[in-house]
Coordinates of C-alpha atoms in Angstrom, one line a residue:
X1 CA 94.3 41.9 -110.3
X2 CA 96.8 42.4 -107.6
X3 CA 97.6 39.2 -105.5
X4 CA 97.0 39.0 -101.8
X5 CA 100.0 38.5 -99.6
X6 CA 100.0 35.7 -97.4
X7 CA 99.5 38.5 -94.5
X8 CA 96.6 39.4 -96.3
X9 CA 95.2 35.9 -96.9
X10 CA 94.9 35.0 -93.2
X11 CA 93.4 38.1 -92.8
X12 CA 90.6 37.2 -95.0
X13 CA 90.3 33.5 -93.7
X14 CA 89.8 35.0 -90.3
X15 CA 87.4 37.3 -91.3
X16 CA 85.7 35.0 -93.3
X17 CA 85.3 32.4 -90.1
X18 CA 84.1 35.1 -88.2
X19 CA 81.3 35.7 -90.8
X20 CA 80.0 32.5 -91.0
X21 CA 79.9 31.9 -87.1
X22 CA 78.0 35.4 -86.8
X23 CA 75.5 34.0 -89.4
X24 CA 75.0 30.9 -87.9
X25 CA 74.7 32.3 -84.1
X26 CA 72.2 34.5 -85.4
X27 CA 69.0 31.3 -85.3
X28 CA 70.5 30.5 -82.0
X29 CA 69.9 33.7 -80.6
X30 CA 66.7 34.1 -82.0
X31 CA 65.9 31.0 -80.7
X32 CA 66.6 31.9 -77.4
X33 CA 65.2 35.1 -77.4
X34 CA 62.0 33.8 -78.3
X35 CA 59.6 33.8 -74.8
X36 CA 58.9 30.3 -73.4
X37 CA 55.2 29.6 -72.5
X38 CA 54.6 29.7 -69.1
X39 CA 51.9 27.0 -67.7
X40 CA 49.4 27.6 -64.9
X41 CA 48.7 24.0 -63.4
X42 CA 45.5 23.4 -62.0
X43 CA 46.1 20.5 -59.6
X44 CA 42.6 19.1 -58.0
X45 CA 45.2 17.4 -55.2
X46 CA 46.6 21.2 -54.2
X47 CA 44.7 21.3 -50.8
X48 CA 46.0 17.8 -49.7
X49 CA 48.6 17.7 -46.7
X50 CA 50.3 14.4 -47.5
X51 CA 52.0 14.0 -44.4
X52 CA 48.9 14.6 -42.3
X53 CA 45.8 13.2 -44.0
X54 CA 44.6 9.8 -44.2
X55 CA 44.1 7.4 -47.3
X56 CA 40.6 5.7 -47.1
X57 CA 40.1 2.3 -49.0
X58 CA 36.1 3.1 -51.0
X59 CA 33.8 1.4 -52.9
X60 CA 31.4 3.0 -54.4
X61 CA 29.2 0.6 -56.4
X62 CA 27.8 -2.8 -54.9
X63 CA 25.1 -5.1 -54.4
X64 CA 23.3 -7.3 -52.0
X65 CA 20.3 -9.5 -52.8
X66 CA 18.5 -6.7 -52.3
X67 CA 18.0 -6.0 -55.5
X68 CA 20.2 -8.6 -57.9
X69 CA 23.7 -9.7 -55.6
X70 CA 24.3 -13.2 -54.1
X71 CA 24.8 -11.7 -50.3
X72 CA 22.9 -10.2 -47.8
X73 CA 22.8 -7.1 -45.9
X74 CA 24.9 -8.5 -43.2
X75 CA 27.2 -10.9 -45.4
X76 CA 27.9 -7.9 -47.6
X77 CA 28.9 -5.4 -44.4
X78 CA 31.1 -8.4 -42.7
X79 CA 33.3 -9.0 -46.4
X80 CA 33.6 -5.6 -46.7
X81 CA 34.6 -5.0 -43.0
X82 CA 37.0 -7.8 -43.4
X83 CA 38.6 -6.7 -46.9
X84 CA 40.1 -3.2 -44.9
X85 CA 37.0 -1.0 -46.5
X86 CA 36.9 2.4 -44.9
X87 CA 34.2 3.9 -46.8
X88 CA 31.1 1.7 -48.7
X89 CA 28.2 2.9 -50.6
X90 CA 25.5 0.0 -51.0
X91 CA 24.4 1.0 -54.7
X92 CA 21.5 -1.6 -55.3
X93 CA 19.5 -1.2 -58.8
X94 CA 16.7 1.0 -58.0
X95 CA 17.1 0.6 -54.1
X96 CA 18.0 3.1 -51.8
X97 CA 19.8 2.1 -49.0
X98 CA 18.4 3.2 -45.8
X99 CA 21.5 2.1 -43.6
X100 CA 22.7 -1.6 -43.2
X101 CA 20.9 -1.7 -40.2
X102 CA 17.6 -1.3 -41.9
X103 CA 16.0 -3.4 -44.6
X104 CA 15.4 -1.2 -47.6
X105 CA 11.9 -1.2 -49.6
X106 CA 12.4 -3.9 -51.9
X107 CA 11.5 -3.9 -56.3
X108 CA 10.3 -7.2 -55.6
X109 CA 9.7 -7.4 -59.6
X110 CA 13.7 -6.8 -59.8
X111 CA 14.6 -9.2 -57.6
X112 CA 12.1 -12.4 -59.1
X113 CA 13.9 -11.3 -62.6
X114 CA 17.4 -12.0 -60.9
X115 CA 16.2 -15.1 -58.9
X116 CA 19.3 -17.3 -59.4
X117 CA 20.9 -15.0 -57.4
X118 CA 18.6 -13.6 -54.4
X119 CA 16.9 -17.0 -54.3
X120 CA 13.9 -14.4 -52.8
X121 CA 15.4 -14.9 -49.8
X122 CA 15.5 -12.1 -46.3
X123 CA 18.0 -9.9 -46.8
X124 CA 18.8 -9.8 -43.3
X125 CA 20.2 -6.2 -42.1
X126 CA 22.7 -6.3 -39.2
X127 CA 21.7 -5.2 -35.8
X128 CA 22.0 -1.8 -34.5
X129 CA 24.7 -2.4 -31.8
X130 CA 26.8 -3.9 -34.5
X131 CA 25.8 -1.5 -36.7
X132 CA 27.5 1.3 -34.5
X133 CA 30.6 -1.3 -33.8
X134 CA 31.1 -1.3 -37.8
X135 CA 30.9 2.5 -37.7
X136 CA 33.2 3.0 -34.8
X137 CA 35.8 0.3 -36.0
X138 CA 35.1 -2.2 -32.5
X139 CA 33.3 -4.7 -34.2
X140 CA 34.4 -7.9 -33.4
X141 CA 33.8 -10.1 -36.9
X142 CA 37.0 -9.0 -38.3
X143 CA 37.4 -12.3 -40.4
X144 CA 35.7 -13.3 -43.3
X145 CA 36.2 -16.4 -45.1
X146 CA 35.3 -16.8 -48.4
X147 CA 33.5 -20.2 -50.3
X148 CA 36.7 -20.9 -52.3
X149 CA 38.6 -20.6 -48.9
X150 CA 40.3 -17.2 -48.8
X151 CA 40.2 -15.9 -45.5
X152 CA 40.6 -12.2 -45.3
X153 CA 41.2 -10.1 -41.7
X154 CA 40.9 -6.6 -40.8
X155 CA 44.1 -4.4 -40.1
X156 CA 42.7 -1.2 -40.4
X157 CA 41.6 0.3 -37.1
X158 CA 39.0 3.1 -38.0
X159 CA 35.5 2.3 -38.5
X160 CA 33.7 2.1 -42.4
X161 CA 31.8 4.7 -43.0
X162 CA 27.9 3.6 -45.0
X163 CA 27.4 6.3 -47.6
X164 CA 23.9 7.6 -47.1
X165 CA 21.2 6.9 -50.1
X166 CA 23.3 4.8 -52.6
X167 CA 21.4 3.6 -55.6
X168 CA 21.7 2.7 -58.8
X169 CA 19.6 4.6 -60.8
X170 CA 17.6 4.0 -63.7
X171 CA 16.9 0.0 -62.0
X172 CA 16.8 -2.0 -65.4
X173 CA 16.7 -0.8 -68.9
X174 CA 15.4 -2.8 -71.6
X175 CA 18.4 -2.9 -73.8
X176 CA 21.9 -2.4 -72.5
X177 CA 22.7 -0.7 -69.3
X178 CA 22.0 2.5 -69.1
X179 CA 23.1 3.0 -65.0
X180 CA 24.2 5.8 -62.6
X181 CA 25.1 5.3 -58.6
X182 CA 23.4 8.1 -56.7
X183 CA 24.4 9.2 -53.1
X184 CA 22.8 11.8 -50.6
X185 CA 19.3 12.1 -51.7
X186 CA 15.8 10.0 -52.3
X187 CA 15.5 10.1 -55.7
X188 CA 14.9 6.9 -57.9
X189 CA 13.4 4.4 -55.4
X190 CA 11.7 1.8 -57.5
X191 CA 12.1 4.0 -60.9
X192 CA 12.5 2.0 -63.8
X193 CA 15.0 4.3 -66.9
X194 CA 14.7 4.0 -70.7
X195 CA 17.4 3.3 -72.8
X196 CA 19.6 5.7 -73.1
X197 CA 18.0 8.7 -70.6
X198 CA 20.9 9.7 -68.3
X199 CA 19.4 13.1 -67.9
X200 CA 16.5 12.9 -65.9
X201 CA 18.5 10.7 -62.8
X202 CA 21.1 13.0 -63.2
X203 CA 18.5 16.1 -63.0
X204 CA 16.2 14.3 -60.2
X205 CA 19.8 13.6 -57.8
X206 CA 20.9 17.0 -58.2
X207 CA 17.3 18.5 -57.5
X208 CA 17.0 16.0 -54.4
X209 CA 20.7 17.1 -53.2
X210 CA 22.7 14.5 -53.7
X211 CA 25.7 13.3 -56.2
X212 CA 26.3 10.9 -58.7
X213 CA 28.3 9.4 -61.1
X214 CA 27.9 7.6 -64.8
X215 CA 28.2 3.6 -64.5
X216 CA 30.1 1.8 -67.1
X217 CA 29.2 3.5 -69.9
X218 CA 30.8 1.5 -72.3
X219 CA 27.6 -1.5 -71.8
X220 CA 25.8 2.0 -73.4
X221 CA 28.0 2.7 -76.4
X222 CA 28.9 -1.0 -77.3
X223 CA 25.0 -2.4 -76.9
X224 CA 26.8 -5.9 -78.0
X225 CA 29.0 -5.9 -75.5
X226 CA 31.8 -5.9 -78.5
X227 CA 34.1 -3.4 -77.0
X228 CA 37.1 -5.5 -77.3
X229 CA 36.7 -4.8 -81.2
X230 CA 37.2 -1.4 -80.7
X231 CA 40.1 -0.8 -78.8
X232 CA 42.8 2.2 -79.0
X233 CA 39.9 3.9 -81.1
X234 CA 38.3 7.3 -81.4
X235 CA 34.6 7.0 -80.3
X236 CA 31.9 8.1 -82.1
X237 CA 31.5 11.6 -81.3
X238 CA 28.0 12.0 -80.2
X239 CA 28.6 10.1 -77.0
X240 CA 31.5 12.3 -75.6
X241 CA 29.2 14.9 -76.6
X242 CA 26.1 13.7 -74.8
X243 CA 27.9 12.9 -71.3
X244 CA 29.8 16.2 -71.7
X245 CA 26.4 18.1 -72.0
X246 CA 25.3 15.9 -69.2
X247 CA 28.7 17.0 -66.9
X248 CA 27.8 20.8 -67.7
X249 CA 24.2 20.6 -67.5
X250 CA 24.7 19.3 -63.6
X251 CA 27.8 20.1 -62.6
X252 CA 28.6 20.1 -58.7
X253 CA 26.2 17.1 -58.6
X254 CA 27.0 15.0 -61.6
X255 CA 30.4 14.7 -60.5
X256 CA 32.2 12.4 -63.4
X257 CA 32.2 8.3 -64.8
X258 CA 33.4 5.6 -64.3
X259 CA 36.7 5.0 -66.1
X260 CA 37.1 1.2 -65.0
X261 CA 34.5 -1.1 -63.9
X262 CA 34.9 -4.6 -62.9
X263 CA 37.2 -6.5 -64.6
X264 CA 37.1 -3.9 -67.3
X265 CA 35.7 -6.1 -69.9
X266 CA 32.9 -3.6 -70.9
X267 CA 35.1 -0.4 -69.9
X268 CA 38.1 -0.7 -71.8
X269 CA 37.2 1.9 -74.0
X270 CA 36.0 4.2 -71.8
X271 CA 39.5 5.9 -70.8
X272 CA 39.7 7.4 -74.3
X273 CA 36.3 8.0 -74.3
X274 CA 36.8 10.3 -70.9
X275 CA 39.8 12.2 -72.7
X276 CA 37.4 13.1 -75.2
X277 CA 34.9 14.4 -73.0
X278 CA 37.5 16.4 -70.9
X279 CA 38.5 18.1 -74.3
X280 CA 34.7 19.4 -74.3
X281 CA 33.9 20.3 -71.1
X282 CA 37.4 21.5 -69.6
X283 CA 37.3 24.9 -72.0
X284 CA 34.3 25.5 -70.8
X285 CA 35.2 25.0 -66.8
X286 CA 33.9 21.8 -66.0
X287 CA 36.4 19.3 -65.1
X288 CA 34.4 15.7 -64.4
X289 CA 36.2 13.0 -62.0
X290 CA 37.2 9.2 -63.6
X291 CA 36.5 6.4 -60.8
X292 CA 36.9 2.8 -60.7
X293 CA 34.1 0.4 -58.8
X294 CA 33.7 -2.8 -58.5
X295 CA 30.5 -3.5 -59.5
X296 CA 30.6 -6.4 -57.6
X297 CA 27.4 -8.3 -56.9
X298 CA 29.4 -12.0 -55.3
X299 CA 32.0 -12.2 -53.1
X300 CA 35.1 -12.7 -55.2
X301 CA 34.4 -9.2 -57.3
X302 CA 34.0 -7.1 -53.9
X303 CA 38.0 -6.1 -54.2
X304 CA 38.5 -5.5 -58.3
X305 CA 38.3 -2.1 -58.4
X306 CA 38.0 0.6 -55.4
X307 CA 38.7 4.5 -55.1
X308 CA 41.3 5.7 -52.4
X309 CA 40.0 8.8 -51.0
X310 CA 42.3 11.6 -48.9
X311 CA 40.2 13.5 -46.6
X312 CA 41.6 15.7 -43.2
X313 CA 39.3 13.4 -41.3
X314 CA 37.3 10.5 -41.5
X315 CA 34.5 11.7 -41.4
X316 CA 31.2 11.8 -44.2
X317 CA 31.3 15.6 -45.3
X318 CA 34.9 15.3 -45.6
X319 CA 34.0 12.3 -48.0
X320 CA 31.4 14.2 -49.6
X321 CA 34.2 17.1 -50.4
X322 CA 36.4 14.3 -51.6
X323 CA 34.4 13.2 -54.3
X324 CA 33.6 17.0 -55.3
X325 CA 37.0 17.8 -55.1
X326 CA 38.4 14.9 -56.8
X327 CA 40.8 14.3 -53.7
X328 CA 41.0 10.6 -54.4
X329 CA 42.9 8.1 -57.3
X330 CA 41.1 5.0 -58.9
X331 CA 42.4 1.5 -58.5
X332 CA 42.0 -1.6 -60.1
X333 CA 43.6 -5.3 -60.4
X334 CA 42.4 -4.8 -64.3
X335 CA 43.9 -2.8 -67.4
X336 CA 42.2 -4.1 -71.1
X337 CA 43.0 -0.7 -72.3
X338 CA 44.5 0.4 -75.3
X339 CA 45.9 4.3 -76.1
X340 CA 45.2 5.9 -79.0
X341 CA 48.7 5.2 -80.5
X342 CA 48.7 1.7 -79.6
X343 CA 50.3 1.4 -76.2
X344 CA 48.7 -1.0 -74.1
X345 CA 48.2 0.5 -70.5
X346 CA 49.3 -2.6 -68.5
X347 CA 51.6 -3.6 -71.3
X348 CA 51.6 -7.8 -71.4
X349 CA 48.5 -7.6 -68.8
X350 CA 46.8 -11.3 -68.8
X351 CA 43.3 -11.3 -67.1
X352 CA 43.5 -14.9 -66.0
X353 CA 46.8 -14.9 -64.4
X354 CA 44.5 -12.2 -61.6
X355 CA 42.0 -15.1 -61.9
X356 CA 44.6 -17.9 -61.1
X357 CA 46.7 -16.8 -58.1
X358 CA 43.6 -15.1 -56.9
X359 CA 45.7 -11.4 -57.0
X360 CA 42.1 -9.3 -56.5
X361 CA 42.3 -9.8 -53.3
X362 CA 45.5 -8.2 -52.0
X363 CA 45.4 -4.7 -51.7
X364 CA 49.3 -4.2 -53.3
X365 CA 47.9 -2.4 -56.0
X366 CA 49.8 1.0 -57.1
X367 CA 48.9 4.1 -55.3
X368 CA 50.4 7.7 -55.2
X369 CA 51.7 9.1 -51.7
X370 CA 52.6 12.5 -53.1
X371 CA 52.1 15.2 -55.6
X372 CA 54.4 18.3 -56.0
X373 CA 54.0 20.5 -58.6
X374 CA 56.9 23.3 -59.1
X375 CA 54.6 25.9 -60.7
X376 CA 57.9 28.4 -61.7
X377 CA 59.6 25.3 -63.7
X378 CA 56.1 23.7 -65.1
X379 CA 57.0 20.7 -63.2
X380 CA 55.4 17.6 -61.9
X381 CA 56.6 15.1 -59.4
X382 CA 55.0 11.8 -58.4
X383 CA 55.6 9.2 -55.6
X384 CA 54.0 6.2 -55.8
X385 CA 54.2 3.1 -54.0
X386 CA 53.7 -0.7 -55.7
X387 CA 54.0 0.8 -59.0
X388 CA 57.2 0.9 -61.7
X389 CA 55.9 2.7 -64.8
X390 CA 53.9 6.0 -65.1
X391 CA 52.3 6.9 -68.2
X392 CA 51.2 10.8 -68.7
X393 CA 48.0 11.5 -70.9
X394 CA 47.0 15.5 -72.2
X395 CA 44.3 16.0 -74.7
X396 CA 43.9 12.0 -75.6
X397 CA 47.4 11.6 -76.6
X398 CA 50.2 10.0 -74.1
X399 CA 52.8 12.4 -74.5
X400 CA 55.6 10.6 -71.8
X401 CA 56.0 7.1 -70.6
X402 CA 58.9 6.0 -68.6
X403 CA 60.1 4.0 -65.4
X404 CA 59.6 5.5 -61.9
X405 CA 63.2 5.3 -60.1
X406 CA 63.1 5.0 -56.3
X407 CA 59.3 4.9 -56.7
X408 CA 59.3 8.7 -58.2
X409 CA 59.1 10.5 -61.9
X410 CA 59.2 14.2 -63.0
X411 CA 57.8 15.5 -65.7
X412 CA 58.9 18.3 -67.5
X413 CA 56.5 20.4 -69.4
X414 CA 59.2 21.3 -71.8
X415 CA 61.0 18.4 -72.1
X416 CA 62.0 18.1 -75.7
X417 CA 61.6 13.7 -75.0
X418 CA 57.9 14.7 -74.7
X419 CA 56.0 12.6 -77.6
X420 CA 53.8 15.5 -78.2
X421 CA 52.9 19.0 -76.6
X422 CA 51.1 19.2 -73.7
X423 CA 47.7 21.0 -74.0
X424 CA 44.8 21.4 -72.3
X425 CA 44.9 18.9 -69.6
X426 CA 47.4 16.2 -68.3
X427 CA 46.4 13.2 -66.3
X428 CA 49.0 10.1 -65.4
X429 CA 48.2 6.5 -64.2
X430 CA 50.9 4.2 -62.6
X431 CA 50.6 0.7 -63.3
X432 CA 52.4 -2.0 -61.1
X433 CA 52.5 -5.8 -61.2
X434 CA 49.2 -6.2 -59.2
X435 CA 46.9 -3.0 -60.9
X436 CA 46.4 0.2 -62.5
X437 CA 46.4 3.8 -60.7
X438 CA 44.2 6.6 -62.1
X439 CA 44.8 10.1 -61.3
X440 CA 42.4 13.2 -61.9
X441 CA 43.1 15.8 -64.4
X442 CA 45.4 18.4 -64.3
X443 CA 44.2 21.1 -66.2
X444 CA 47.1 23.4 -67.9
X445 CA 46.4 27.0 -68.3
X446 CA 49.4 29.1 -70.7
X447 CA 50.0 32.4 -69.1
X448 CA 48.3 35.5 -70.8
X449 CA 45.7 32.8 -72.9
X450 CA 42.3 31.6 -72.2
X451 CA 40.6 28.6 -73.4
X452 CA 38.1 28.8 -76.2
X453 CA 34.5 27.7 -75.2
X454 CA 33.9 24.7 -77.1
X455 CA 30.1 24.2 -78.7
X456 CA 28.5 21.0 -76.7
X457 CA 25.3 20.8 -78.4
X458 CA 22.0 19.1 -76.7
X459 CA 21.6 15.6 -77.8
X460 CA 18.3 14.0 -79.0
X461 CA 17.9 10.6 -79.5
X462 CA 15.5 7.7 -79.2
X463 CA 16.3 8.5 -75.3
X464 CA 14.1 11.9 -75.5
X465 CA 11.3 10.3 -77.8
X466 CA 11.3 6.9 -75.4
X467 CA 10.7 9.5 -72.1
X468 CA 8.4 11.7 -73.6
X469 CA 6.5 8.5 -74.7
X470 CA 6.5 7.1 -71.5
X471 CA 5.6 10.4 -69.6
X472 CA 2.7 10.7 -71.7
X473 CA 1.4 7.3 -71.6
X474 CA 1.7 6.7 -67.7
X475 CA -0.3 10.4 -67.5
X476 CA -3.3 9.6 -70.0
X477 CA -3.7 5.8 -69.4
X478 CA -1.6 4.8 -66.4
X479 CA -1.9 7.1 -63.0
X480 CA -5.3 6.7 -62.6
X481 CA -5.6 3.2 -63.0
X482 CA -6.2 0.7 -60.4
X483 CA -4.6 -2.5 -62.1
X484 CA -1.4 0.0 -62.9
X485 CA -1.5 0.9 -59.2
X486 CA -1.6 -2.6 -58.2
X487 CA 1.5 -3.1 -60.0
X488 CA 3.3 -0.3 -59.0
X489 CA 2.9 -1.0 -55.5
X490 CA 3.4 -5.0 -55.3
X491 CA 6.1 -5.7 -58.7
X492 CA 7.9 -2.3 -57.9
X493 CA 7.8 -1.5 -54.5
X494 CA 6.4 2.0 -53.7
X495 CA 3.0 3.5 -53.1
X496 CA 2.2 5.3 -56.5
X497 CA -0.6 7.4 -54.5
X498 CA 2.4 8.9 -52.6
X499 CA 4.0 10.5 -55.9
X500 CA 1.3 12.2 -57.4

């Protein structure tokens, strides 16, 4: 075989390099060739103008010794007042309110049960000139003092707006709570529930025209009250499935859950419980809302947990179309939570340190002041205020967690950092050294796909056996009956010949 020449060898080494580099751009172009998903994001804060509308401080779930709470009508209205409320819903079990200025009809079987606390005494409602000073925001009493000392004062200058018709539903269940709030309508006065039956409240609110939400549902799925055993878990799957039915069977009225109730002792679970729901009722276009309440039946729980709500005005449809459109975030001073991988959502959170310096009752918890979404890049930009991490969530799996810098983050959908792909859904919360903010979810369409409708069976459980039971018992041996009647009318409250 003839040599090469040394001409001849460069030759070859250069062709040779040449070769390999063609064969190893080759996956590079291919890579970029290949077409990058495009995501449609469906963002429930769109419609808000964040320069022009107003933030509104809410509570949406509260009592007064009307039913089972330490304070009266007119105690309840002046903390509230005091604490920079803008917007209150007086949620009493089984109990509709009627206005503060009116006393509501009583359950005075409800309120004997819970005597350590209403001590039977008047519930006292507030006059109507003050009533109207409240609503107008020229009330006078803008100080409260508290037992333990804390003096709070008013700085807002609107009014507070009383939500028309709060109650919560189903009164008292035998075993665990079983509780919805309902607003706008004049269902469930004096009704007592059954374990488990979230259906017919939900079915008689949206009959009667009026809203409602799911009340810590984790006192439901942990009857023991054990949730702290179960943290950063998957839950069972017949109770996403069962409130998902619920969210799709009266959608438009039964508008979502709350995510965070109290302190979060008996919600902590309930987070991951709401992603799994949202990964059942999202395909099949029904997005339900996460809020945080109080729950707050003394004085020192009235500020735990509140929704801030962004309406054009400040007035009560525009709160209504708030809640429908998920236009608000949900706030509290409490975070027990644990993700499904094992993060911690207020990483080195200790309740008792809120307890000790008495932190529930500043209002420096985090809160968002702008969304923009770049829908051409598949970005999402946050402000916040009082906040320093932000933790994003899609399809029960946090996917990005990271420092805001100057108060702001940006996530990119196709940011190679991201833990996991983004699917479905994306929600974020900000946490802070005073709280936890919860935003609604985003859902993420791809360009050119639809979503596959997901099968959400009906559930039956001891729920439909225990209302078909008592149905048929208070028809054959109950309606008719004088004693029953007696009862009805005196223990619970209402006149049973009126609801024939």
């Amino acid at each position: 075989m003839k040599k090469l020449s040394k001409k001849g060898k460069k030759l070859l080494a250069v062709f040779m390099s040449a070769l390999m580099i063609s064969l190893t751009a080759i996956p590079m172009f291919a890579a970029a060739a290949e077409p990058q998903v495009n995501y449609i994001i469906d963002n429930p804060y769109e419609e808000i103008d964040w320069d022009t509308w107003g933030e509104y401080k809410t509570q949406l779930h509260c009592h007064t010794n009307a039913s089972d709470g330490f304070l009266t009508i007119d105690e309840f209205v002046r903390l509230h007042y005091a604490a920079n409320f803008d917007i209150v819903a007086l949620t009493d079990h089984g109990t509709i309110n009627q206005g503060w200025n009116n006393e509501p009809e009583l359950v005075p079987l409800l309120r004997l049960v819970k005597k350590e606390r209403t001590n039977m005494a008047d519930v006292i409602p507030i006059p109507q000139d003050e009533y109207e000073a409240y609503l107008d925001g020229t009330n006078k009493n803008i100080t409260y003092t508290t037992k333990d000392g804390y003096t709070l004062t008013r700085t807002h200058e609107n009014g507070m707006l009383d939500v028309p018709k709060g109650i919560e539903l189903n009164m008292a269940t035998p075993f665990a709570d079983c509780h919805l709030t309902g607003y706008f309508s004049d269902y469930g006065q004096g009704l007592a529930g059954v374990f488990g039956d979230y259906e017919t409240p939900s079915k008689g609110v949206m009959e009667a025209g009026g809203i409602s939400y799911l009340s810590h549902v984790g006192e439901y799925v942990y009857t023991d009250k054990d949730s702290e055993n179960y943290v950063g878990k998957l839950i069972d799957d017949y109770y996403p499935t069962k409130f998902a039915r619920l969210f799709l069977d009266y959608q438009g009225s039964s508008l979502g859950m709350g995510i965070n109730s109290a302190t979060d002792a008996h919600t902590r679970c309930d987070r991951i419980l709401y992603d799994q729901i949202l990964q059942k009722t999202i395909p099949n276009g029904v997005v339900p809302w996460g809020n945080t309440f109080a729950d707050s039946h003394d004085e020192n729980a009235v500020n735990d947990a509140y929704t801030m709500t962004w309406m054009p005005e400040f007035t009560m449809d525009a709160f209504r179309e708030s809640q429908e459109k998920g236009h608000f975030f949900s706030v509290s001073h409490y975070s027990n939570g644990v993700e499904l991988n094992g993060m911690e959502e207020m990483p080195g959170f200790v309740e008792q340190d809120v307890y000790d310096t008495k932190a529930y009752w500043l209002d420096n918890t985090p809160g968002v002041t702008r969304i923009s979404v770049d829908q051409d890049a598949d970005t999402i930009t946050v402000e916040g205020k009082d906040a320093n991490i932000i933790t994003w969530v899609s399809d029960g799996n946090v996917i990005k967690r990271e420092e805001l810098i100057n108060g702001k983050a940006t996530l990119d959908l196709h940011n190679d950092e991201l833990l996991d792909n983004p699917y479905l859904y994306l929600r974020f919360y900000l946490s802070g050294d005073n709280g936890i903010c919860y935003a609604q979810p985003m859902v993420l369409h791809v360009e050119g796909e639809e979503f596959a409708p997901v099968d959400v069976p009906e559930t039956h459980d001891i729920s439909t056996f225990l209302r078909s039971l008592v149905t048929i018992v208070d028809a054959i041996f109950f309606k008719f009956n004088p004693i029953i009647w007696a009862f009805k009318y005196f223990a619970l409250g209402y006149n049973p010949l009126e609801r024939f």
